[in-house]
Short mmCIF file of C-alpha atoms in Angstrom, two decimals:
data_model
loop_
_atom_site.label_atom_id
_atom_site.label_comp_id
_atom_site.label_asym_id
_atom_site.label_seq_id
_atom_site.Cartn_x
_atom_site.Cartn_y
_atom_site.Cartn_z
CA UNK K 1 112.72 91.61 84.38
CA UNK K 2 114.78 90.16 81.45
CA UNK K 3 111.80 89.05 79.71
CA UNK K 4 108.23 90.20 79.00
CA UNK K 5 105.45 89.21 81.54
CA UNK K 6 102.49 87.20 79.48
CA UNK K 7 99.50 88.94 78.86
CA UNK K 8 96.99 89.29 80.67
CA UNK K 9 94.01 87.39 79.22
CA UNK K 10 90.41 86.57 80.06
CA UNK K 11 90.01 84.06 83.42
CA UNK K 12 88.76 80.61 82.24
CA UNK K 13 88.19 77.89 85.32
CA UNK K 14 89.58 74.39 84.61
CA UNK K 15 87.64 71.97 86.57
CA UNK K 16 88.87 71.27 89.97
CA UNK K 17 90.45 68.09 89.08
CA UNK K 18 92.81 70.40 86.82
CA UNK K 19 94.53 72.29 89.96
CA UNK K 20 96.69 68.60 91.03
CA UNK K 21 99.55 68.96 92.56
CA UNK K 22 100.04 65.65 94.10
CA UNK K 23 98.71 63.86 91.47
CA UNK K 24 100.51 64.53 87.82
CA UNK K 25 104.35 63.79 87.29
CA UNK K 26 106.32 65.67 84.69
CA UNK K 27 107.18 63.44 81.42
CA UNK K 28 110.99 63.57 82.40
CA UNK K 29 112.73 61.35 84.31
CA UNK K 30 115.37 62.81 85.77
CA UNK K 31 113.22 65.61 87.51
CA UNK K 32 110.89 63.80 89.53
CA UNK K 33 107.89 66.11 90.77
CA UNK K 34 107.93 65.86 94.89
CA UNK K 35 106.82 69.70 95.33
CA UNK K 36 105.62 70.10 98.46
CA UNK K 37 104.67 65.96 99.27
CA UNK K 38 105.29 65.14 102.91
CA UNK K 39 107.54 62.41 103.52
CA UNK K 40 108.84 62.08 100.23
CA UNK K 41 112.03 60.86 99.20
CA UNK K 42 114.74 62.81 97.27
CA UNK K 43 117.36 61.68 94.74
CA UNK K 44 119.59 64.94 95.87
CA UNK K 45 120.84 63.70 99.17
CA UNK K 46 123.93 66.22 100.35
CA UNK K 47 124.38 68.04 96.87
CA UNK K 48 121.05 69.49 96.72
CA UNK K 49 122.58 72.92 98.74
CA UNK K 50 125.58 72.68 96.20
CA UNK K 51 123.06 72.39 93.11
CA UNK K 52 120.72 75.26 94.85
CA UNK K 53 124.00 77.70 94.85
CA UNK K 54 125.50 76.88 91.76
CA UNK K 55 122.11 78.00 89.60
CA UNK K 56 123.19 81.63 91.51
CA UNK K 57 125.34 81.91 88.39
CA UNK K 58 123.18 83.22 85.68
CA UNK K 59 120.13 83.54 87.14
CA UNK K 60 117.74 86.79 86.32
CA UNK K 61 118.13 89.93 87.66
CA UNK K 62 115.81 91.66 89.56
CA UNK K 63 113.72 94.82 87.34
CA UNK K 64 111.78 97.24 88.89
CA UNK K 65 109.36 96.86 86.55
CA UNK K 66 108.55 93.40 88.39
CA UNK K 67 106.95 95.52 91.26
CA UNK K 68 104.48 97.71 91.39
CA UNK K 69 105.56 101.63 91.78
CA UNK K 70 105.73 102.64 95.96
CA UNK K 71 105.35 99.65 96.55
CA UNK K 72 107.43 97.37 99.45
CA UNK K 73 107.59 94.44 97.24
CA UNK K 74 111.53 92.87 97.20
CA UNK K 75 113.25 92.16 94.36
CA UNK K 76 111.72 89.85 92.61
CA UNK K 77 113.04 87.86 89.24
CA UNK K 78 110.93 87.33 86.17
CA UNK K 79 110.92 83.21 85.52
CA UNK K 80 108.02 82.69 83.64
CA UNK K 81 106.19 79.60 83.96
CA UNK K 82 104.66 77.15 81.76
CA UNK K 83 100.94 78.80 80.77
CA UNK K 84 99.98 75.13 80.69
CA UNK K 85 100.40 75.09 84.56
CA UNK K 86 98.52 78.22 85.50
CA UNK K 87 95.27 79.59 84.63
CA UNK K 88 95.49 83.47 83.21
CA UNK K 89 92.91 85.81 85.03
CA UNK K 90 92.29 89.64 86.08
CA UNK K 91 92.53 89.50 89.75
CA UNK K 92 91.40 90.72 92.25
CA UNK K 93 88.64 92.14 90.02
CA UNK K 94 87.87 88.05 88.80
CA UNK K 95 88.35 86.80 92.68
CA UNK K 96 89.56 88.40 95.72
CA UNK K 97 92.80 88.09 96.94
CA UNK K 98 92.61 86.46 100.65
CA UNK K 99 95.54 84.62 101.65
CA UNK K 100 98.96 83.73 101.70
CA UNK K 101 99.73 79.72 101.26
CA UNK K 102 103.86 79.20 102.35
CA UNK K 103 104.80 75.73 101.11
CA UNK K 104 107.83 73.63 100.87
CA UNK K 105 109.80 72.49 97.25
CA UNK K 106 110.74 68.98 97.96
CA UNK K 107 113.27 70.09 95.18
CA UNK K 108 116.38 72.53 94.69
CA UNK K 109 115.57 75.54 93.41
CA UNK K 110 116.76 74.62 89.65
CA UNK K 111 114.64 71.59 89.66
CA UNK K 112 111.78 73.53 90.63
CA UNK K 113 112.23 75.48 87.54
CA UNK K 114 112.14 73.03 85.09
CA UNK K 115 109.19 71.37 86.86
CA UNK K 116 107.47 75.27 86.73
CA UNK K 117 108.09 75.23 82.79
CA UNK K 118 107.45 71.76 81.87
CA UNK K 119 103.63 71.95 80.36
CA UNK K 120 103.28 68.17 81.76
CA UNK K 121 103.54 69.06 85.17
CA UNK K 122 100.40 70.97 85.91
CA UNK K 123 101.63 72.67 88.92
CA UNK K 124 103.27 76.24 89.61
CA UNK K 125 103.17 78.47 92.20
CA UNK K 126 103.54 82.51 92.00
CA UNK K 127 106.87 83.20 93.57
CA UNK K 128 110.07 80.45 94.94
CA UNK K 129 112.42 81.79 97.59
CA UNK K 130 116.17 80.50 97.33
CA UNK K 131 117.37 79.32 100.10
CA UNK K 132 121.19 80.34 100.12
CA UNK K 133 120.60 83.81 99.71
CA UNK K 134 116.45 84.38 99.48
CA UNK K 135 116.97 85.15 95.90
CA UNK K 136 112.81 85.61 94.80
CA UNK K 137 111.73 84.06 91.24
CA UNK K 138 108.53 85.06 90.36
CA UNK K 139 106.53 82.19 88.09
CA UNK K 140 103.16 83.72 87.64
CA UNK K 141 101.72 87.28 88.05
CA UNK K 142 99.73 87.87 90.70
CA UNK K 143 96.98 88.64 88.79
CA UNK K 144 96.57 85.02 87.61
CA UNK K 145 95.80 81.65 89.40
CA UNK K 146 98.54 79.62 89.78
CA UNK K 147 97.64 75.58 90.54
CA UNK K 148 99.95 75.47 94.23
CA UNK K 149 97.28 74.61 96.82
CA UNK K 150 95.19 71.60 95.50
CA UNK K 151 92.15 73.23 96.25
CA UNK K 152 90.57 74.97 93.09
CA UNK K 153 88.93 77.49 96.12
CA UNK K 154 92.02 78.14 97.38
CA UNK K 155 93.57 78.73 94.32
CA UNK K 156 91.64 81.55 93.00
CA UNK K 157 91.92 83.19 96.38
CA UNK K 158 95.83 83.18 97.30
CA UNK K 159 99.14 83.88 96.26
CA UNK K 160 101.53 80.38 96.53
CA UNK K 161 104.89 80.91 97.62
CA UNK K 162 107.34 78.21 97.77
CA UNK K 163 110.63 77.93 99.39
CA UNK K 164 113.41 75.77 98.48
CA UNK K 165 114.00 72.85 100.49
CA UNK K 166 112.89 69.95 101.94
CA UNK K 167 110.39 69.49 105.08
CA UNK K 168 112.59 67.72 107.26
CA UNK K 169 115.54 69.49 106.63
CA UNK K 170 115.76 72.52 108.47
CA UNK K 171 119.35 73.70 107.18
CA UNK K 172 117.56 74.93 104.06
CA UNK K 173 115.33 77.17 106.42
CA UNK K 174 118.39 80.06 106.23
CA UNK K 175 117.66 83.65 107.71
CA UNK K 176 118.19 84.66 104.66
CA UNK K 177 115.33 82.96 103.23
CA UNK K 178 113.08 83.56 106.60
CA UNK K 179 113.67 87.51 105.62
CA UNK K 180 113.24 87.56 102.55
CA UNK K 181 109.96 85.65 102.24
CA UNK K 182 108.41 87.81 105.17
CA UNK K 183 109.07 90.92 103.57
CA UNK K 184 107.57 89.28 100.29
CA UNK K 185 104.45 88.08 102.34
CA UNK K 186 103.87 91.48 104.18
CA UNK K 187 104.18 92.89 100.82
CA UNK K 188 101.23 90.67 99.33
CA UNK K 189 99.66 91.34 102.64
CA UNK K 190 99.54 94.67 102.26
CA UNK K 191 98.99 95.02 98.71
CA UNK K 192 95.45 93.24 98.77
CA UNK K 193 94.77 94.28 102.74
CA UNK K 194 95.29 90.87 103.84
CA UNK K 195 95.64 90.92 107.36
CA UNK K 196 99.11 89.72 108.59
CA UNK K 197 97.49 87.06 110.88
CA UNK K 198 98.16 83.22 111.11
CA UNK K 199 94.14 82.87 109.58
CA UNK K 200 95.29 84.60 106.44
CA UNK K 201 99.15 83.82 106.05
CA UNK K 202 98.56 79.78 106.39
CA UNK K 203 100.55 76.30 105.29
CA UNK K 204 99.45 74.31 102.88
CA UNK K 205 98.94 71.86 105.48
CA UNK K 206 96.10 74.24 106.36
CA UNK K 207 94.23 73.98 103.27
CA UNK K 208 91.24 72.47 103.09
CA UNK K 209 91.53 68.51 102.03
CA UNK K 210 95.58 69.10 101.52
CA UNK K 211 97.09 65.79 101.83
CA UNK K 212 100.45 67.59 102.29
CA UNK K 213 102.48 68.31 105.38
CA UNK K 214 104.50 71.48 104.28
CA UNK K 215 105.40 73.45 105.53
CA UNK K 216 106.66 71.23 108.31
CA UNK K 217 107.14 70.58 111.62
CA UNK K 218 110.73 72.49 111.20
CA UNK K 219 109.22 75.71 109.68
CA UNK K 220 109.53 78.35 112.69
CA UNK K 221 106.15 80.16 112.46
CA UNK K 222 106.38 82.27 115.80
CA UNK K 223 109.83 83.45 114.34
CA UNK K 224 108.73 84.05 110.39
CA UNK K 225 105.29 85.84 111.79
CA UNK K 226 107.52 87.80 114.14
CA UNK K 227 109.49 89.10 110.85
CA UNK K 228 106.30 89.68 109.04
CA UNK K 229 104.73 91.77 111.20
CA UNK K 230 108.00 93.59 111.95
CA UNK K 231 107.72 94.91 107.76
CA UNK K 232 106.96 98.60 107.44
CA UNK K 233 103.24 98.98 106.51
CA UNK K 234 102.70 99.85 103.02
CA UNK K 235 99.43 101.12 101.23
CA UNK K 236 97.79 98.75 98.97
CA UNK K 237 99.32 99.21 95.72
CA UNK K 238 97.95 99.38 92.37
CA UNK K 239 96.11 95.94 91.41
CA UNK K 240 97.30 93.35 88.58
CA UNK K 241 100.38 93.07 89.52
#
C-alpha cells in the first residue's frame, strides 16, 4: 500500500447512537451523503459511470503488504479513512468476526472517498468495490470497527463492504465487480471461518432495525453466492489483518 496502515490501538465503544449512517451529513455541500439510503435521489444522473472511471487514473496500487501472507485475499488498495468515522480495535480477539454485510454506495466511487475521509461524516465501511473494473479500496483494517451497518452489534461483528452504485441501477452491478467482491467475501469468509452461507454473508437490508434497502432488489444473490462458493478454500489466515 502507498501509505502506512494506522495503528492499531486499544478498542473504545462509542455509544450506539455514534455508529449513524443514515442520520449525519458531511459539512460539504457538494458531496451529499446517500450511502447506502434506499430510494434516494442522486445529483450524478448519466455521468456518475464517467466520474467512477475517470478516478481509475491515479488511484493506489495494490501492495502485498495489504494482505495477509498465503492468504486468497485480492488486491486490495490502501485508502485510509477518516479515524473520526471508525472505531480502532484488536479484532477478533476484542469481538468475533461473524459476518459479511454487502451494501450499496448511493455514490461514485470518488464521492465515496471523500465522504470515507471527511471526519463529519461518521460513516465508513472496510473495503468499496469499483464498479468498472472491481478495483478494491480498503478504508479500515479489518481489525477495527468500521460504522457501515447502523447497528452498534453488527458493527463489532462484521466486515462492511460497499460497492459502487446505486440500488436501482443495475448497470453498475458489472461482472467485474460481482467477481471481484466474491473472491473478497470468500476471502473474509475464510479468514475468520465464516461460513459462506446466505445467514452469514447478508444485506444490510438484513440487519437488524436497518431502515435501508441495499443491497436491492437488482443485486443477483443466487449468481454472487454461486461465485462465492465457487472461490478456492483457503485456511484462516493470520488475525489483525
Amino acid at each position: 500500500m502507498d501509505e502506512t496502515p494506522l495503528d492499531d490501538t486499544p478498542p473504545h465503544e462509542p455509544a450506539p447512537s455514534q455508529d449513524t449512517t443514515s442520520s449525519h451529513d458531511t459539512t460539504a455541500p457538494s458531496l451529499p451523503r446517500r450511502l447506502a439510503i434506499g430510494g434516494a435521489v442522486t445529483l450524478l444522473g448519466a455521468a456518475a459511470l464517467g466520474a467512477a472511471t475517470a478516478f481509475s487514473i491515479g488511484r493506489p496500487a495494490a501492495s502485498a503488504e495489504s494482505r495477509p501472507p498465503g492468504s486468497t485475499y485480492p488486491p486490495t488498495h490502501w485508502i485510509p479513512a477518516d479515524p473520526a468515522n471508525y472505531t480502532a480495535s484488536n479484532r477478533p480477539a476484542a469481538y468475533p468476526v461473524e459476518y459479511v454485510v454487502i451494501h450499496v454506495t448511493q455514490e461514485t466511487f470518488p464521492n465515496t472517498v471523500k465522504i470515507f475521509q471527511n471526519p463529519a461524516a461518521k460513516v465508513s465501511a472496510h473495503y468499496l468495490v469499483a464498479s468498472a473494473d472491481g478495483y478494491i479500496g480498503q478504508f479500515v483494517r479489518e481489525r477495527d470497527v468500521a460504522w457501515h451497518a447502523g447497528n452498534w452489534n453488527y458493527n463489532t461483528r462484521s466486515i462492511g463492504i460497499e460497492h459502487e452504485g446505486w440500488v436501482d441501477r443495475p448497470e453498475y452491478f458489472t461482472d467485474a465487480l460481482y467477481r471481484s467482491s466474491a473472491r473478497l467475501t470468500a476471502a473474509v469468509c475464510d479468514h475468520y471461518g465464516i461460513p459462506r452461507t446466505r445467514e452469514r454473508i447478508i444485506g444490510h437490508v438484513e440487519v437488524p432495525g436497518s431502515t435501508h434497502t441495499d443491497p436491492g432488489p437488482y443485486w443477483d444473490w443466487d449468481r454472487y453466492m454461486q461465485l462465492v462458493a465457487h472461490q478456492p478454500p483457503a485456511g484462516r489466515g493470520p488475525q489483525g489483518r
